[in-house]
Amino acid sequence: MALVSVLLPYAFDAAFTYEAREAPPPPGAVVTVPLGRRIVHGVVWDDVPEPGIAPARLKTLHAVIATPALPGPLRRFIDWVAQYTMAPRGEVLALALKTGLLDPPAPRAGWAAGAAPSGRITATRQRVLDALATLDRPTTAELAAAAGTGAAVVRGLADAGLLRPAVRDPSVPLPDPDHAPPALSAAQEEAATALRASVAARRFEVTLLEGVTGAGKTEVFCEAVAACLREGRQALVLVPEIALSAQFAARFAARFGAAPALWHSGLTPATRRANYHAVASGAAKLVLGARSALFLPFADPGLIVVDEEHEAAYKQEDGVTYHARDMAVVRGRISGCAVILASATPSLESAVNAEAGRYRHITLAARHGGARLPAIEAIDLRAAPPARGRFLSPVLAGALETTLEGGGQAMLFLNRRGYAPLTLCRGCGHRLTCPNCTAWLVEHRRPGHLLCHHCGHAAQVPAKCPDCAAEQSFVPIGPGVERIAEEVAELFPAARTILMASDAITTAEQAEAALRAIVAHEIDLVIGTQMIAKGWHFPDLVLVGVVDADLGLGGGDLRAGERSAQLLHQVAGRAGRGRLPGRVLLQTYAPEHPVMRALIGNDLAGFRRAEADLRAPGHWPPFGRLAALIVSADEAATADAAAAALARTQPRDGVQVLGPAPAPFAMLRGRHRRRLLLRAPRGIAVQPVLRAWLDRARAEGLPRAARIDIDIDPISFL
């Protein structure tokens, strides 16, 4: 009788011991086993089986699944993430073991050349046919990405008989590292040479690639990708948002002659299954994905690139809370491969690691191709306020008018979705709030209701005020991007505009269509939220206006200043990337604020040094460790009792506990929330401290109805 340990993708931290009637499967094998009355999937783990289990209690392994095994480095990575985040190992395994994708992919339908064109065809259609000649029976999505167009163009060619269906095997096309190498500047070539050497060394090394917006960082790290491909290994490129995947896929297809394998939540199950197996077999050499791609079963990873490494979107807030940037470094260390962190505005954490010598630091100080950084100016709203009922200063409105009359493109940025962030009664001041969250309801004119951005609760504006019974008394307060679009339509009725926000651009295909329209100068004015702040290249964009530059500076967030400086610098970097110089106008009530001074003076490095000087004495990150305990319960009294039990048993030696206190969102999705924050010097491991603390609290009567969520290295303090 042979015993094996099997880890299950559920909220279990320990592996279960099963009997294998035949030869025991090796660690990493995917199996099915009994769990209660169900048969479930699991993975044979490296743990030593539990000895001494009575034969009557010992259950038998059900079957070994013919699917790729989880490699040893991935299993060690799962163990490490679980230990660090204090999540059950089974929950971390669930990020890697996608039970719906285990069956091998069926052959897929692709496209081959059909009838020869009988007459003139559009340039867009010709691009599709040209791309087809370089690909092996690509799918619609792959062909559209390679041609830099949309799926509708491909389908139109098929309807015209110029494409014909062709069955293809599930393998992915191989990218060619020498397909279309770029012409690099001297500075880019020097950086690329260092990155190629890092990949060729086949060992763990982290490089922070910092470069001003428009410096050509993507072209440089693509040279590292090419070096990885020449080694026959796999490269993973992470992007913070799905919206960026379409344009990156097109750029990679143009550079390497084949579209990358994609991994994000917007893919169809068939595509996810095919790409999962292609990664596991090693057939997918270049993978472009969101943060969850870190948990794919790579056969031979040689490079991990984290683009826009500073982005808070890399932090997973629900379920297993992890930061993909930090976990990418860990995965690189365990896999023995190179890691590149790329950003125009590096996080203070990465910058400090570079200064300490833990990361290599490469800087690209100038824009590629002779383009200049835009001039950044502040509009003091105290001296030049908008007209009553308006939100654009006369200075900004005048600059927009001059730009549009001159044939240039402009962008207005406001990091606030919807029409208005607050709706209140003009009679008594009653504010419409979410019944499930401590949050205002945000008015959306499209589709025409009030919406909670946290739980999704939707409602209509009431005809009467519930407090004073005044009829038709509710008015929108403040602007969202929809309201700015309305003001722009009144000021510039002839301008062709596009609204880019996460509720207007919901798919990669929509983002791709928007990019094409803007680059083709079919759009005069882009209005959007943070989704337009990074990664986009609009060659004709010359003016960027920030409607509310002060928006992110309040709230008591530790990183408020850093985040605002990063976001506004990234937004500003969309201007002047082509042949025309750019101009950026920041509407602010505090032009003397350090963030505004750093942006106007183009001195983000100085701003980072000042931030570091503020944080270091108090052991605030990155000079110390933080861990948040979030208490939640259906009843406020239960949440208070649990928070009080944690306060009574808090650790005191070498660490400091802040709180308990109601969370800024004291109710979220119907649950009452309290927060405690543990702060410790960098040399103290907080996980053992937290485990001992929770054990004491449970012994002191921590209410079982309360849930305690732990967030190591919190990014959000809400």
XYZ file of C-alpha atoms in Angstrom:
718
model
C 0.000 0.000 0.000
C 1.379 3.405 -1.020
C 0.257 6.665 0.500
C 0.195 10.020 -1.282
C -0.527 13.569 -0.165
C -3.109 15.429 -2.242
C -3.740 19.165 -2.009
C -7.298 20.179 -2.874
C -8.252 23.551 -4.412
C -10.453 24.568 -1.499
C -9.956 26.418 1.775
C -7.722 23.711 3.263
C -4.177 24.471 4.295
C -3.112 20.851 4.754
C -2.854 18.166 2.109
C -4.963 15.024 2.595
C -3.512 11.536 2.675
C -4.938 8.933 0.295
C -4.100 5.350 -0.553
C -2.867 4.588 -4.067
C -3.798 1.031 -5.012
C -1.411 1.070 -7.990
C 1.919 2.826 -8.448
C 1.661 6.182 -6.709
C 1.499 9.145 -9.128
C 4.403 11.589 -8.870
C 4.137 15.010 -7.231
C 2.340 17.455 -9.497
C 0.021 14.872 -11.044
C -3.610 15.928 -11.235
C -5.908 13.344 -9.687
C -9.473 12.843 -8.582
C -10.149 11.783 -5.003
C -13.181 11.351 -2.749
C -14.062 14.274 -0.478
C -17.114 13.473 1.557
C -19.650 12.193 -0.939
C -18.070 13.990 -3.901
C -15.253 13.148 -6.278
C -13.053 16.224 -6.658
C -9.856 17.232 -8.416
C -6.598 17.703 -6.559
C -2.847 17.638 -7.075
C -0.364 15.165 -5.637
C 1.765 17.319 -3.363
C 5.269 17.139 -1.989
C 4.158 16.814 1.650
C 4.980 13.651 3.550
C 1.784 11.549 3.886
C 0.302 11.422 7.358
C 1.379 8.181 9.056
C -0.736 5.950 11.221
C -4.140 6.564 9.665
C -6.515 3.728 10.492
C -7.316 1.638 7.402
C -11.040 2.235 7.916
C -10.513 5.997 7.632
C -8.121 5.852 4.698
C -9.736 6.683 1.363
C -8.461 5.539 -2.009
C -7.258 7.750 -4.796
C -9.902 7.646 -7.528
C -8.039 8.325 -10.802
C -5.062 10.044 -12.380
C -6.127 12.661 -14.944
C -4.372 12.756 -18.306
C -3.524 16.428 -18.153
C -0.272 18.361 -17.679
C 1.212 18.052 -14.203
C 1.956 21.122 -12.100
C 5.741 21.645 -12.293
C 7.828 21.647 -9.142
C 8.669 25.385 -9.279
C 4.952 26.207 -9.514
C 4.191 23.988 -6.513
C 6.926 25.703 -4.499
C 5.555 29.059 -5.620
C 2.069 28.103 -4.397
C 3.485 27.077 -1.017
C 5.429 30.349 -0.780
C 2.446 32.543 -1.680
C 0.271 30.740 0.856
C 2.827 31.150 3.626
C 3.390 34.824 2.838
C -0.234 35.870 2.380
C -1.475 33.573 5.179
C -4.070 32.146 2.803
C -4.875 28.412 2.889
C -2.686 26.550 0.421
C -5.752 25.092 -1.244
C -7.078 28.548 -2.082
C -3.767 29.445 -3.693
C -3.791 26.146 -5.595
C -7.203 27.131 -6.981
C -5.497 30.042 -8.747
C -3.369 27.538 -10.678
C -5.586 24.473 -11.012
C -8.399 25.412 -13.391
C -10.520 22.275 -13.285
C -12.653 23.388 -16.226
C -9.567 23.577 -18.443
C -7.987 20.187 -17.769
C -9.377 18.369 -20.806
C -7.135 18.678 -23.864
C -8.320 21.294 -26.350
C -10.135 20.178 -29.461
C -8.902 21.268 -32.880
C -10.050 24.794 -33.595
C -11.285 26.491 -36.716
C -8.912 29.012 -38.201
C -8.632 30.903 -41.480
C -6.773 30.252 -44.729
C -6.657 32.244 -47.946
C -9.812 31.994 -50.037
C -10.543 33.419 -53.462
C -8.152 35.963 -54.889
C -9.394 39.574 -54.713
C -11.215 40.474 -57.903
C -10.748 44.217 -57.593
C -9.431 46.897 -55.322
C -9.725 46.270 -51.600
C -9.336 48.598 -48.669
C -5.997 49.094 -46.974
C -7.407 47.547 -43.793
C -8.465 44.385 -45.601
C -5.089 44.197 -47.316
C -3.377 44.314 -43.919
C -5.426 41.288 -42.870
C -4.438 39.354 -46.007
C -0.792 40.330 -45.543
C -0.882 39.151 -41.926
C -2.548 35.889 -42.983
C 0.424 35.097 -45.205
C 2.685 35.054 -42.129
C 0.430 32.948 -39.893
C -0.685 29.325 -39.802
C -4.481 29.145 -39.902
C -4.989 31.855 -37.279
C -8.202 32.328 -35.360
C -10.267 35.445 -35.886
C -8.799 37.093 -32.804
C -5.209 36.205 -33.735
C -5.589 37.440 -37.299
C -7.260 40.682 -36.197
C -4.517 41.317 -33.628
C -1.741 40.649 -36.141
C -3.334 43.054 -38.631
C -4.108 45.717 -36.035
C -7.789 45.687 -36.876
C -11.067 44.343 -35.537
C -12.813 40.994 -35.766
C -15.534 42.519 -37.964
C -13.008 43.126 -40.756
C -11.959 39.467 -40.678
C -15.568 38.306 -40.780
C -16.228 40.678 -43.668
C -13.400 39.110 -45.669
C -14.842 35.673 -44.949
C -18.289 36.787 -46.109
C -16.682 38.045 -49.321
C -15.028 34.657 -49.900
C -11.495 36.001 -49.474
C -10.997 33.808 -46.410
C -12.034 30.190 -45.960
C -12.333 28.129 -42.782
C -9.436 25.778 -42.078
C -9.146 23.295 -39.234
C -5.979 23.810 -37.233
C -4.456 21.958 -34.377
C -4.536 23.603 -30.953
C -0.863 24.560 -31.019
C 0.024 28.234 -31.028
C 2.158 29.896 -33.709
C 5.817 30.243 -32.813
C 7.068 33.810 -32.496
C 10.223 34.632 -34.427
C 12.725 36.683 -32.386
C 14.280 38.031 -35.600
C 11.055 38.777 -37.489
C 11.102 42.586 -37.367
C 13.799 43.922 -35.033
C 13.449 47.639 -34.329
C 15.974 50.361 -34.986
C 17.104 51.269 -31.478
C 18.756 54.448 -30.343
C 22.154 54.234 -28.699
C 20.588 54.484 -25.229
C 17.996 51.849 -26.062
C 20.632 49.505 -27.486
C 22.751 49.838 -24.344
C 19.731 48.973 -22.186
C 18.718 46.105 -24.483
C 22.230 44.642 -24.388
C 22.128 44.516 -20.597
C 18.693 42.868 -20.607
C 19.713 40.291 -23.219
C 22.686 39.365 -21.030
C 20.413 39.018 -18.013
C 18.220 36.527 -19.880
C 21.181 34.635 -21.336
C 22.675 34.174 -17.857
C 19.759 31.819 -17.022
C 19.670 32.913 -13.425
C 17.422 35.021 -11.237
C 18.024 38.738 -11.589
C 15.655 41.688 -11.270
C 16.047 44.810 -13.397
C 14.090 48.006 -12.886
C 13.674 49.531 -16.339
C 12.775 53.175 -15.805
C 12.156 55.452 -18.746
C 10.260 58.649 -19.367
C 6.948 58.241 -21.161
C 7.650 57.689 -24.839
C 11.223 56.505 -24.258
C 10.586 53.165 -25.963
C 10.653 50.856 -22.950
C 8.472 48.322 -24.757
C 10.908 48.070 -27.662
C 13.740 47.559 -25.189
C 12.155 44.808 -23.124
C 10.991 43.156 -26.355
C 14.696 42.608 -27.045
C 14.876 40.689 -23.782
C 11.836 38.693 -24.917
C 13.643 37.972 -28.205
C 16.689 36.740 -26.291
C 14.444 34.446 -24.253
C 12.861 33.062 -27.430
C 16.292 32.380 -28.917
C 17.060 30.337 -25.814
C 13.931 28.270 -26.514
C 12.382 29.335 -23.211
C 9.056 30.976 -22.356
C 8.475 34.664 -21.692
C 5.589 36.123 -19.702
C 4.607 39.794 -20.032
C 2.135 41.117 -17.458
C -0.054 44.175 -18.041
C -2.214 45.745 -15.335
C -5.478 45.959 -17.310
C -7.226 43.861 -19.946
C -7.804 47.001 -22.030
C -4.071 47.165 -22.724
C -3.854 43.594 -24.003
C -5.192 44.331 -27.511
C -2.605 46.944 -28.408
C 0.220 44.931 -26.820
C -0.869 41.830 -28.737
C -0.758 43.820 -31.975
C 2.697 45.211 -31.166
C 4.042 41.760 -30.304
C 2.522 40.279 -33.458
C 4.222 42.967 -35.557
C 7.547 42.476 -33.762
C 7.615 38.664 -33.635
C 5.382 37.680 -36.550
C 2.928 35.813 -34.320
C 0.393 36.894 -31.772
C 1.154 35.988 -28.146
C -0.917 33.549 -26.159
C -3.313 35.618 -24.061
C -4.425 35.013 -20.487
C -7.126 37.130 -18.863
C -10.734 36.844 -17.725
C -12.158 38.156 -20.992
C -11.168 35.098 -23.041
C -13.585 32.391 -24.107
C -13.330 29.034 -22.284
C -12.047 27.382 -25.484
C -9.236 29.915 -25.855
C -8.326 29.662 -22.186
C -8.193 25.863 -22.430
C -6.007 25.930 -25.526
C -3.645 28.514 -24.057
C -3.447 26.720 -20.704
C -2.298 23.510 -22.389
C 0.038 25.382 -24.741
C 1.750 26.998 -21.753
C 2.009 23.691 -19.904
C 3.496 21.893 -22.913
C 5.953 24.695 -23.626
C 4.389 25.372 -27.054
C 3.339 28.889 -26.018
C 6.651 30.733 -25.998
C 5.258 34.244 -25.444
C 2.374 34.846 -23.044
C 0.654 38.188 -22.471
C -1.585 38.275 -19.457
C -3.096 39.836 -16.396
C -1.849 39.114 -12.879
C -3.408 35.609 -12.762
C -1.013 34.490 -15.530
C 1.641 34.158 -12.804
C -0.043 30.903 -11.759
C 0.080 29.231 -15.181
C 2.061 25.942 -15.364
C 4.989 27.200 -17.435
C 7.211 24.395 -18.681
C 10.398 26.468 -18.935
C 10.050 30.130 -17.916
C 13.000 32.281 -18.913
C 11.709 35.832 -18.445
C 8.946 37.666 -16.597
C 8.188 41.288 -17.522
C 5.897 43.414 -15.336
C 4.913 46.453 -17.378
C 3.689 49.539 -15.481
C 5.013 47.871 -12.336
C 3.835 50.738 -10.134
C 0.154 50.082 -10.878
C -2.115 49.341 -7.908
C -4.202 47.156 -10.251
C -1.573 44.453 -9.755
C -2.871 43.975 -6.199
C -5.492 41.249 -5.910
C -7.905 42.459 -3.222
C -10.463 39.624 -3.118
C -9.818 36.037 -2.104
C -6.076 35.469 -1.895
C -4.625 38.963 -1.489
C -1.335 39.223 -3.334
C 0.614 41.826 -5.296
C 1.494 40.463 -8.729
C 4.622 42.624 -9.008
C 6.082 41.226 -5.820
C 4.952 37.689 -6.589
C 6.499 37.954 -10.071
C 9.835 38.558 -8.383
C 9.273 35.506 -6.192
C 8.249 33.348 -9.149
C 11.356 34.485 -10.993
C 13.557 33.586 -8.026
C 12.010 30.125 -7.663
C 12.177 29.495 -11.423
C 15.697 30.900 -11.769
C 14.800 33.392 -14.493
C 15.200 37.083 -15.234
C 12.564 39.595 -14.123
C 12.057 43.077 -15.599
C 9.984 45.724 -13.827
C 9.182 48.505 -16.295
C 7.696 51.909 -15.553
C 8.005 55.604 -16.262
C 7.069 56.209 -12.622
C 8.530 53.395 -10.504
C 6.988 52.564 -7.171
C 8.924 53.711 -4.142
C 9.332 50.034 -3.208
C 11.099 49.224 -6.482
C 13.142 52.421 -6.434
C 14.421 51.697 -2.916
C 15.288 48.121 -3.894
C 17.262 49.490 -6.849
C 19.082 52.035 -4.689
C 19.982 49.287 -2.193
C 21.452 47.166 -4.983
C 18.843 44.419 -4.784
C 17.648 45.332 -8.292
C 19.668 46.526 -11.240
C 18.498 49.947 -12.404
C 18.450 50.986 -16.070
C 17.179 54.444 -17.007
C 16.065 55.846 -20.364
C 16.101 59.594 -19.844
C 14.899 60.837 -23.240
C 11.987 60.160 -25.539
C 12.606 58.051 -28.603
C 12.877 59.598 -32.042
C 13.593 63.132 -30.923
C 10.163 63.744 -29.351
C 10.205 66.085 -26.381
C 8.489 65.745 -23.033
C 5.384 67.928 -22.788
C 5.359 71.223 -20.949
C 3.267 70.917 -17.776
C 1.468 73.942 -16.304
C -0.923 74.424 -13.416
C -4.193 76.303 -13.736
C -4.913 77.852 -10.328
C -8.674 77.482 -10.022
C -8.694 80.131 -7.322
C -7.539 82.675 -9.906
C -9.271 81.249 -12.992
C -12.375 79.375 -11.815
C -14.862 77.755 -14.190
C -18.096 79.583 -14.930
C -21.063 78.704 -12.734
C -22.323 75.252 -13.622
C -19.149 74.463 -15.558
C -16.044 72.451 -14.652
C -13.527 73.560 -17.267
C -11.578 76.718 -16.496
C -11.644 79.391 -19.219
C -7.894 78.783 -19.571
C -8.399 75.091 -20.316
C -11.404 75.741 -22.540
C -9.364 78.275 -24.517
C -6.502 75.840 -24.944
C -8.935 73.190 -26.181
C -10.397 75.618 -28.690
C -6.954 76.560 -30.035
C -5.917 72.906 -30.301
C -9.074 71.776 -32.072
C -9.046 74.732 -34.480
C -5.437 73.878 -35.349
C -6.356 70.280 -36.182
C -4.677 68.739 -33.137
C -6.032 66.082 -30.816
C -6.769 66.725 -27.161
C -7.529 64.662 -24.077
C -9.478 65.493 -20.917
C -8.760 63.315 -17.903
C -10.948 62.908 -14.843
C -10.571 59.824 -12.680
C -14.263 59.562 -11.889
C -16.766 57.420 -13.744
C -20.372 58.322 -14.402
C -22.131 61.666 -14.548
C -21.951 62.914 -10.953
C -20.460 61.378 -7.799
C -23.169 62.699 -5.490
C -26.897 63.319 -5.748
C -28.596 65.365 -3.021
C -31.864 67.070 -2.238
C -31.722 70.818 -2.831
C -34.326 71.275 -0.112
C -32.879 69.464 2.888
C -29.466 68.221 1.732
C -30.325 64.515 1.921
C -27.702 62.437 0.089
C -28.555 59.284 -1.816
C -26.384 56.463 -0.477
C -26.072 52.746 -1.100
C -28.118 50.593 1.313
C -25.354 47.981 1.342
C -22.210 50.153 1.499
C -20.962 53.326 3.129
C -20.839 54.997 -0.260
C -22.708 57.555 -2.298
C -24.686 56.400 -5.281
C -23.115 57.641 -8.508
C -25.390 58.938 -11.227
C -24.868 57.399 -14.666
C -26.764 59.010 -17.521
C -25.941 55.945 -19.567
C -27.865 53.676 -18.888
C -29.787 56.136 -16.732
C -29.651 55.153 -13.064
C -27.775 55.545 -9.801
C -25.089 52.947 -9.215
C -22.906 51.826 -6.324
C -19.393 51.239 -7.653
C -18.659 48.787 -4.837
C -21.546 46.309 -4.739
C -23.335 47.093 -8.001
C -26.618 48.203 -6.374
C -28.678 50.187 -8.892
C -31.631 52.519 -8.292
C -33.603 55.262 -9.963
C -33.547 58.842 -8.718
C -36.618 59.026 -6.432
C -39.423 61.365 -7.390
C -39.685 62.537 -3.762
C -37.042 63.090 -1.122
C -37.383 60.405 1.583
C -36.531 62.996 4.272
C -38.454 66.141 3.372
C -40.856 64.767 0.714
C -39.913 67.546 -1.707
C -40.738 66.546 -5.273
C -38.151 66.512 -8.088
C -35.645 68.047 -5.693
C -32.576 65.903 -6.352
C -29.667 67.471 -8.208
C -26.280 66.057 -9.314
C -23.257 67.468 -7.489
C -19.776 67.438 -8.993
C -18.557 66.043 -12.289
C -17.861 62.606 -13.659
C -16.563 61.988 -17.152
C -20.088 61.827 -18.584
C -20.757 65.352 -17.306
C -17.484 66.595 -18.765
C -18.503 65.053 -22.093
C -21.792 66.940 -21.874
C -19.966 70.228 -21.225
C -17.593 69.572 -24.122
C -20.528 68.891 -26.445
C -21.976 72.298 -25.538
C -18.666 74.109 -25.965
C -17.440 72.298 -29.086
C -20.437 70.769 -30.874
C -18.411 69.929 -33.992
C -15.696 68.022 -32.131
C -15.620 64.256 -32.573
C -15.329 62.824 -29.072
C -14.949 59.433 -27.461
C -15.580 58.458 -23.835
C -13.102 55.956 -22.416
C -13.980 54.550 -19.007
C -14.282 51.017 -17.683
C -18.071 51.058 -18.006
C -17.911 52.409 -21.579
C -14.967 50.311 -22.834
C -15.602 46.855 -21.387
C -13.730 44.496 -23.732
C -10.313 44.293 -25.352
C -12.026 44.504 -28.743
C -13.699 47.804 -27.825
C -10.385 49.162 -26.588
C -8.757 48.079 -29.837
C -11.462 49.824 -31.899
C -11.040 53.003 -29.844
C -7.266 52.938 -30.345
C -7.651 52.561 -34.104
C -10.089 55.445 -34.309
C -7.860 57.751 -32.279
C -4.664 56.869 -34.145
C -6.481 57.358 -37.460
C -7.492 60.842 -36.215
C -11.164 59.993 -36.478
C -11.428 61.412 -32.957
C -10.650 65.001 -31.972
C -11.111 64.811 -28.214
C -10.646 61.865 -25.855
C -12.423 62.042 -22.487
C -11.597 59.359 -19.963
C -10.629 57.967 -16.596
C -7.437 56.229 -15.485
C -7.766 53.630 -18.245
C -6.354 56.233 -20.685
C -3.430 57.097 -18.427
C -0.947 54.405 -19.387
C 0.347 52.409 -22.285
C -1.498 54.228 -25.062
C 0.383 55.816 -27.950
C -1.581 58.567 -29.706
C 0.870 60.233 -32.128
C -1.291 63.309 -32.875
C -2.294 64.096 -29.280
C -0.881 67.485 -28.338
C -2.978 68.713 -25.383
C -3.896 66.969 -22.143
C -6.187 68.671 -19.647
C -6.591 67.256 -16.143
C -9.985 68.376 -14.871
C -9.308 67.730 -11.172
C -5.625 67.212 -10.381
C -6.357 67.346 -6.630
C -8.748 64.383 -6.679
C -6.347 61.729 -5.383
C -4.521 63.810 -2.786
C -6.943 63.468 0.125
C -8.265 60.631 2.226
C -5.286 59.963 4.500
C -3.867 57.228 2.261
C -0.203 56.539 2.910
C 0.484 56.486 -0.818
C -1.891 59.270 -1.899
C 0.846 61.643 -3.015
C 2.885 58.929 -4.714
C -0.132 57.562 -6.576
C -1.256 61.011 -7.691
C 2.198 61.884 -8.980
C 2.403 58.585 -10.876
C -1.066 58.823 -12.365
C -0.802 62.454 -13.431
C 2.671 61.929 -14.879
C 1.400 58.976 -16.876
C -1.575 60.994 -18.137
C 0.708 63.875 -19.070
C 2.905 61.424 -20.947
C 0.180 60.830 -23.533
C 0.871 64.305 -24.996
C 3.529 65.169 -27.552
C 4.597 61.624 -28.452
C 4.682 62.405 -32.190
C 6.187 65.191 -34.234
C 4.266 68.011 -32.507
C 5.166 69.273 -29.015
C 2.782 68.520 -26.185
C 1.186 70.657 -23.501
C -0.415 69.574 -20.231
C -2.714 71.708 -18.073
C -3.506 70.691 -14.491
C -6.610 72.240 -12.925
C -5.843 72.544 -9.212
C -6.659 74.529 -6.107
C -3.181 73.769 -4.714
C -0.481 74.533 -7.308
C 2.016 74.773 -4.445
C 1.473 71.124 -3.430
C 4.657 68.995 -3.658
C 2.997 66.728 -6.229
C 2.171 69.681 -8.480
C 5.662 71.134 -8.082
C 7.251 67.787 -8.954
C 5.108 67.425 -12.076
C 5.660 70.967 -13.296
C 9.405 70.747 -12.634
C 9.671 67.208 -14.071
C 11.355 66.067 -10.862
C 9.700 62.802 -9.874
C 13.037 61.483 -8.615
C 13.209 64.368 -6.160
C 9.616 63.714 -5.135
C 10.478 60.056 -4.448
C 13.421 61.092 -2.291
C 11.179 63.432 -0.285
C 8.586 60.658 0.147
C 11.315 58.297 1.326
C 12.529 60.839 3.859
C 8.995 61.092 5.259
C 8.393 57.358 5.540
C 11.738 56.028 6.761
C 11.675 57.374 10.367
C 8.293 55.791 11.129
C 9.051 52.421 9.500
C 6.389 52.985 6.853
C 6.722 50.934 3.653
C 9.081 50.298 2.029
C 11.141 50.840 5.191
C 8.849 48.763 7.376
C 6.122 46.165 7.197
C 2.349 46.606 7.295
C -0.413 44.060 7.699
C -4.104 44.881 7.850
C -6.715 42.890 9.728
C -10.194 43.548 8.368
C -13.011 42.424 10.641
C -16.415 41.972 9.027
C -19.763 40.667 10.214
C -23.450 40.831 9.359
C -24.132 42.697 12.611
C -22.293 45.791 13.789
C -22.174 44.486 17.376
C -20.446 41.294 16.237
C -17.839 43.270 14.292
C -17.250 45.511 17.318
C -16.883 42.532 19.662
C -14.358 40.862 17.361
C -12.382 44.078 16.974
C -12.355 44.496 20.756
C -11.059 40.933 21.242
C -8.249 41.625 18.801
C -7.442 44.892 20.573
C -7.196 43.159 23.979
C -4.803 40.517 22.672
C -2.690 42.651 20.363
C 1.084 42.070 20.228
C 3.261 44.698 21.872
C 6.915 43.706 21.528
C 8.643 45.440 18.631
C 5.456 46.185 16.697
C 2.661 48.753 16.821
C -1.053 48.181 16.302
C -3.230 51.010 15.048
C -6.962 50.697 15.690
C -9.426 49.174 15.840
C -11.489 51.723 13.979
C -14.372 51.636 11.547
C -13.083 51.172 8.018
C -13.580 54.155 5.699
C -16.184 51.918 4.066
C -17.682 50.883 7.397
C -20.238 48.806 5.522
C -19.401 47.021 2.283
C -21.748 44.666 0.475
C -23.951 44.483 3.544
C -21.221 43.614 6.030
C -20.014 45.869 8.849
C -16.260 46.383 8.776
C -13.560 47.345 11.305
C -9.818 47.621 10.646
C -6.611 47.152 12.594
C -3.190 47.865 11.174
C 0.014 46.216 12.363
C 3.227 48.111 11.687
C 6.676 46.595 12.214
C 10.303 47.306 11.314
C 11.416 45.680 8.079
C 13.433 42.993 9.863
C 10.407 41.509 11.643
C 8.415 38.766 9.910
C 4.810 39.719 10.558
C 3.236 36.337 9.718
C 4.280 34.531 12.953
C 3.213 37.600 14.932
C -0.200 37.558 13.284
C -0.699 33.821 13.802
C 0.074 34.077 17.500
C -2.190 37.116 17.787
C -5.126 35.313 16.182
C -4.585 32.282 18.418
C -4.761 34.502 21.517
C -7.858 36.273 20.234
C -9.637 32.975 19.575
C -8.760 31.802 23.076
C -10.214 35.063 24.417
C -13.553 34.438 22.712
C -13.269 35.909 19.226
C -16.848 35.678 17.859
C -17.115 32.847 15.362
C -19.619 34.845 13.300
C -16.974 37.447 12.503
C -14.645 37.005 9.563
C -11.025 38.135 9.809
C -9.319 38.896 6.511
C -5.571 39.475 6.488
C -3.905 41.728 3.932
C -0.116 41.573 3.993
C 1.423 44.738 2.491
C -1.938 46.484 1.998
C -2.350 48.885 -0.906
C -5.921 49.970 -0.187
C -6.879 51.352 3.213
C -10.621 51.456 2.547
